[in-house]
Amino acid sequence: MPLVMMTGFPSSGKSTRALELKRLFEERLARPENQHRKISVQIVSDETLGVDHSAYAKASDEKMARSSLMSTIGRILSPDCIVIADTPNYIKGLRYQLYCIARELQSTHCVLYCALPVEEARRINNARGDQAYSPELFEDMVMRYEEPNSAARWDRPLFTVIQNDPNDKLPMDSIWNALVERRAPPPTFATAPKPVAETNYLFELDQKTLEIITALMDAQNSGVPMSHVVVPGTTEKVEMPGRTLSLSELRRQRIQFTKLNRQAPLQIDKIAELFVKYLNINL
């Protein structure tokens, strides 16, 4: 069943919208024409995962929070459960990872963007008292926020709600049709013809990921302690986890990434960037 990824600035009203969406789903599922659908609706949030706001202030804690989110969604996403991921989801690499989980489980998905001017989100955050993000963390998360882009397959279908417009309602009919009525995509496309322009895609996928793994091992073998490693093909840097990475571990991550993307090609010039983001989430 569907996965809904909430996204937006901190304190932009994502949780309020998630609760509204859950209510609207349940009301629609209770209609006579839908009573044959034995479907529940569940919200997964930082609160349900036991994740504090402070986790987003430290890279290692944030990785653990993301890992908990992905494992929970992978466990509960099923044909009889709609899952609403009410977590920041502010980095496109994480949204890509959640998209991959949904695709592997043959589930539909969408992104619900709660759009709010940063000044208004800051005002709301400052009024939340003990529930607020610290001013420093709020500004840091806003700076790092990567707005969803409907051109990216992991960000579509994309539904945007203007939070400070009282007349802008959730497009429930469109969300329902995109998630419940639409057939989920298959996990792979092994029998689908590949565009001529992508005939070298598999070579590039293998080559670019191998170059990054090689660069990581070379940096590690240099003996110079470093928190980030510059790798070829992208301006993104690999965040080192503070421990020694084995070649076998890096090979496993590379195999998993190439398996996820072998049959549904990425843009070739994005392979290195997305592989680095994948490693930063999973290492």
Coordinates of C-alpha atoms in Angstrom, one line a residue:
M1 CA 0.0 0.0 0.0
P2 CA 1.1 3.6 -0.4
L3 CA 3.9 5.5 1.3
V4 CA 3.4 9.2 1.8
M5 CA 6.6 11.2 2.5
M6 CA 6.0 14.5 4.3
T7 CA 8.5 17.3 3.7
G8 CA 9.0 20.9 4.4
F9 CA 11.0 23.3 6.7
P10 CA 11.1 22.6 10.4
S11 CA 7.8 23.8 12.1
S12 CA 6.1 24.1 8.7
G13 CA 3.0 22.2 9.9
K14 CA 3.9 18.7 8.6
S15 CA 2.5 16.9 11.6
T16 CA -0.8 18.7 11.5
R17 CA -1.1 17.9 7.8
A18 CA -0.1 14.3 8.5
L19 CA -2.9 13.9 11.0
E20 CA -5.4 15.6 8.6
L21 CA -4.3 13.2 5.9
K22 CA -4.7 10.2 8.1
R23 CA -8.2 11.3 9.0
L24 CA -9.2 11.8 5.4
F25 CA -7.8 8.4 4.4
E26 CA -9.8 6.8 7.2
E27 CA -13.0 8.6 6.3
R28 CA -12.6 7.6 2.6
L29 CA -11.8 4.0 3.5
A30 CA -15.0 3.9 5.6
R31 CA -17.2 4.7 2.6
P32 CA -19.4 1.8 1.5
E33 CA -17.6 1.5 -1.9
N34 CA -14.3 1.0 -0.1
Q35 CA -15.2 -1.3 2.8
H36 CA -13.8 -4.2 0.8
R37 CA -10.4 -2.6 1.3
K38 CA -9.1 -3.9 4.6
I39 CA -6.5 -1.1 5.0
S40 CA -5.2 0.7 8.1
V41 CA -3.4 4.0 8.2
Q42 CA -0.3 4.5 10.3
I43 CA 1.9 7.6 10.9
V44 CA 5.6 7.1 11.5
S45 CA 7.2 10.2 13.1
D46 CA 10.2 11.2 15.1
E47 CA 8.0 10.9 18.2
T48 CA 6.9 7.3 17.5
L49 CA 10.5 6.4 16.7
G50 CA 11.8 8.1 19.9
V51 CA 14.0 10.5 18.0
D52 CA 14.7 13.9 19.6
H53 CA 15.2 17.1 17.6
S54 CA 18.8 17.2 18.7
A55 CA 19.5 14.1 16.6
Y56 CA 19.6 16.4 13.6
A57 CA 22.5 18.4 15.1
K58 CA 25.0 15.6 14.8
A59 CA 25.7 13.5 11.7
S60 CA 26.1 10.2 13.5
D61 CA 22.8 10.6 15.4
E62 CA 21.0 11.7 12.3
K63 CA 22.2 8.6 10.5
M64 CA 20.8 6.4 13.3
A65 CA 17.5 8.3 13.1
R66 CA 17.3 7.7 9.3
S67 CA 18.2 4.1 9.7
S68 CA 15.5 3.6 12.3
L69 CA 13.0 5.3 9.9
M70 CA 13.9 3.2 6.9
S71 CA 13.8 -0.1 8.9
T72 CA 10.5 0.8 10.4
I73 CA 8.9 1.7 7.1
G74 CA 10.4 -1.4 5.4
R75 CA 8.8 -3.5 8.2
I76 CA 5.3 -2.0 8.3
L77 CA 4.7 -1.0 4.6
S78 CA 2.4 -3.7 3.3
P79 CA -0.7 -4.2 1.1
D80 CA -3.0 -3.5 4.1
C81 CA -1.3 -0.5 5.5
I82 CA -0.9 3.1 4.3
V83 CA 2.2 4.6 5.9
I84 CA 2.7 8.4 6.4
A85 CA 6.3 9.3 7.0
D86 CA 5.9 12.4 9.2
T87 CA 9.7 13.0 9.6
P88 CA 11.7 16.0 8.2
N89 CA 12.7 14.1 5.0
Y90 CA 14.5 17.3 4.1
I91 CA 17.4 15.7 2.2
K92 CA 16.7 14.2 -1.3
G93 CA 19.0 11.3 -0.6
L94 CA 16.7 10.1 2.2
R95 CA 13.6 10.6 0.0
Y96 CA 15.4 8.5 -2.7
Q97 CA 16.1 5.8 -0.1
L98 CA 12.4 5.7 0.9
Y99 CA 11.4 5.6 -2.7
C100 CA 13.6 2.6 -3.2
I101 CA 12.0 0.8 -0.3
A102 CA 8.5 1.5 -1.7
R103 CA 9.6 0.3 -5.1
E104 CA 11.1 -2.9 -3.8
L105 CA 7.8 -3.6 -1.9
Q106 CA 5.8 -2.8 -5.1
S107 CA 4.1 0.1 -3.3
T108 CA 2.9 3.4 -4.7
H109 CA 4.3 6.5 -3.1
C110 CA 4.0 10.3 -3.2
V111 CA 5.6 13.4 -1.6
L112 CA 3.5 16.0 0.2
Y113 CA 5.4 19.3 0.4
C114 CA 4.2 21.6 3.2
A115 CA 5.4 24.9 1.7
L116 CA 5.8 27.8 4.1
P117 CA 8.0 30.9 4.0
V118 CA 11.0 30.5 6.2
E119 CA 10.1 33.6 8.2
E120 CA 6.7 32.2 9.1
A121 CA 8.2 28.8 10.0
R122 CA 10.8 30.5 12.2
R123 CA 8.1 32.5 13.9
I124 CA 6.1 29.3 14.6
N125 CA 9.2 27.5 15.8
N126 CA 10.1 30.3 18.2
A127 CA 6.6 30.1 19.8
R128 CA 6.7 26.3 20.4
G129 CA 8.5 26.5 23.7
D130 CA 10.0 23.1 24.7
Q131 CA 8.9 21.5 21.4
A132 CA 10.9 24.0 19.3
Y133 CA 14.1 23.3 17.4
S134 CA 16.9 25.3 18.8
P135 CA 17.5 28.5 16.8
E136 CA 20.9 27.2 15.6
L137 CA 19.5 23.8 14.5
F138 CA 16.5 25.4 12.8
E139 CA 18.7 27.6 10.7
D140 CA 21.0 24.7 9.9
M141 CA 18.2 22.5 8.8
V142 CA 16.7 25.3 6.6
M143 CA 20.1 25.8 5.0
R144 CA 20.4 22.1 4.2
Y145 CA 16.8 21.7 3.0
E146 CA 16.5 20.3 -0.5
E147 CA 13.2 21.2 -2.0
P148 CA 11.4 18.4 -3.8
N149 CA 11.5 18.4 -7.5
S150 CA 8.8 16.7 -9.6
A151 CA 11.3 15.9 -12.3
A152 CA 13.0 13.4 -10.0
R153 CA 11.2 10.1 -9.9
W154 CA 11.6 9.7 -6.1
D155 CA 9.8 13.1 -5.6
R156 CA 6.8 12.4 -7.8
P157 CA 3.8 12.4 -7.6
L158 CA 4.5 15.7 -5.8
F159 CA 1.6 17.5 -4.0
T160 CA 2.3 21.0 -2.6
V161 CA 0.1 22.6 0.0
I162 CA 0.7 26.3 0.7
Q163 CA 0.5 26.3 4.5
N164 CA -0.1 30.0 5.1
D165 CA -3.1 30.0 2.7
P166 CA -6.2 29.0 4.6
N167 CA -8.0 28.2 1.4
D168 CA -5.3 25.7 0.2
K169 CA -6.7 22.3 1.1
L170 CA -5.2 18.9 0.8
P171 CA -5.9 17.6 -2.8
M172 CA -7.4 14.4 -1.4
D173 CA -8.9 13.2 -4.7
S174 CA -5.6 13.5 -6.5
I175 CA -3.7 11.8 -3.6
W176 CA -6.2 9.0 -3.4
N177 CA -6.1 8.4 -7.2
A178 CA -2.3 8.5 -7.3
L179 CA -1.8 6.1 -4.3
V180 CA -4.7 3.8 -4.0
E181 CA -6.3 3.6 -7.5
R182 CA -2.9 3.6 -9.3
R183 CA -1.2 0.3 -9.9
A184 CA 2.2 0.1 -8.1
P185 CA 5.3 0.0 -10.4
P186 CA 7.1 -3.3 -10.6
P187 CA 10.4 -3.5 -8.6
T188 CA 12.5 -4.1 -11.7
F189 CA 12.1 -3.6 -15.4
A190 CA 14.2 -6.5 -16.8
T191 CA 12.0 -7.1 -19.8
A192 CA 11.5 -3.4 -20.7
P193 CA 13.5 -2.1 -23.7
K194 CA 16.2 0.3 -22.9
P195 CA 16.7 3.6 -24.7
V196 CA 19.6 3.6 -27.2
A197 CA 21.0 6.6 -25.3
E198 CA 21.5 4.5 -22.2
T199 CA 23.3 1.5 -23.8
N200 CA 26.4 2.3 -21.8
Y201 CA 24.5 2.9 -18.6
L202 CA 25.5 -0.4 -16.9
F203 CA 29.1 0.3 -17.7
E204 CA 28.9 3.8 -16.2
L205 CA 27.0 2.6 -13.1
D206 CA 29.7 0.0 -12.4
Q207 CA 32.6 2.3 -13.3
K208 CA 31.5 5.3 -11.3
T209 CA 30.6 3.4 -8.1
L210 CA 33.9 1.4 -8.4
E211 CA 35.9 4.7 -8.7
I212 CA 34.2 6.0 -5.5
I213 CA 34.9 2.8 -3.5
T214 CA 38.6 2.9 -4.7
A215 CA 38.9 6.5 -3.7
L216 CA 37.6 5.7 -0.2
M217 CA 40.0 2.9 0.3
D218 CA 42.9 5.0 -1.0
A219 CA 42.0 7.8 1.4
Q220 CA 41.7 5.4 4.3
N221 CA 45.0 3.7 3.5
S222 CA 46.8 7.0 3.5
G223 CA 46.6 7.0 7.3
V224 CA 45.5 10.6 7.5
P225 CA 42.4 11.0 9.7
M226 CA 39.6 12.7 7.9
S227 CA 35.9 13.3 8.5
H228 CA 35.0 13.7 4.8
V229 CA 36.5 12.3 1.6
V230 CA 36.4 13.9 -1.8
V231 CA 35.6 11.4 -4.5
P232 CA 35.5 11.6 -8.3
G233 CA 32.5 12.5 -10.3
T234 CA 30.6 14.8 -7.8
T235 CA 31.0 17.7 -5.4
E236 CA 29.3 15.7 -2.7
K237 CA 31.7 14.4 -0.1
V238 CA 31.5 11.0 1.7
E239 CA 31.0 11.4 5.4
M240 CA 33.4 9.0 7.2
P241 CA 31.6 7.2 10.1
G242 CA 34.5 7.4 12.5
R243 CA 35.6 3.8 12.1
T244 CA 37.6 1.8 9.6
L245 CA 35.6 0.7 6.6
S246 CA 36.4 -2.7 5.2
L247 CA 36.5 -3.4 1.5
S248 CA 33.9 -6.1 1.9
E249 CA 31.5 -3.6 3.6
L250 CA 32.0 -1.1 0.8
R251 CA 31.5 -3.8 -1.8
R252 CA 28.2 -4.8 -0.2
Q253 CA 27.0 -1.2 -0.3
R254 CA 28.0 -0.9 -4.0
I255 CA 26.3 -4.2 -4.9
Q256 CA 23.1 -3.1 -3.2
F257 CA 23.1 0.3 -4.8
T258 CA 23.7 -1.1 -8.3
K259 CA 21.1 -3.7 -7.8
L260 CA 18.5 -1.0 -6.9
N261 CA 19.4 1.0 -10.0
R262 CA 20.4 -1.5 -12.6
Q263 CA 17.0 -1.9 -14.2
A264 CA 15.7 1.6 -13.7
P265 CA 18.4 3.9 -15.0
L266 CA 19.5 7.0 -13.2
Q267 CA 20.8 10.0 -15.2
I268 CA 24.4 9.1 -15.8
D269 CA 25.7 12.4 -14.6
K270 CA 23.9 11.9 -11.3
I271 CA 25.2 8.4 -10.5
A272 CA 28.2 9.5 -8.4
E273 CA 26.2 12.1 -6.4
L274 CA 23.4 9.7 -5.6
F275 CA 25.9 6.9 -4.6
V276 CA 27.6 9.2 -2.2
K277 CA 24.3 10.2 -0.7
Y278 CA 23.4 6.5 -0.4
L279 CA 26.7 5.8 1.4
N280 CA 26.2 8.7 3.7
I281 CA 22.9 7.2 4.8
N282 CA 24.0 3.6 5.1
L283 CA 27.6 3.7 6.4

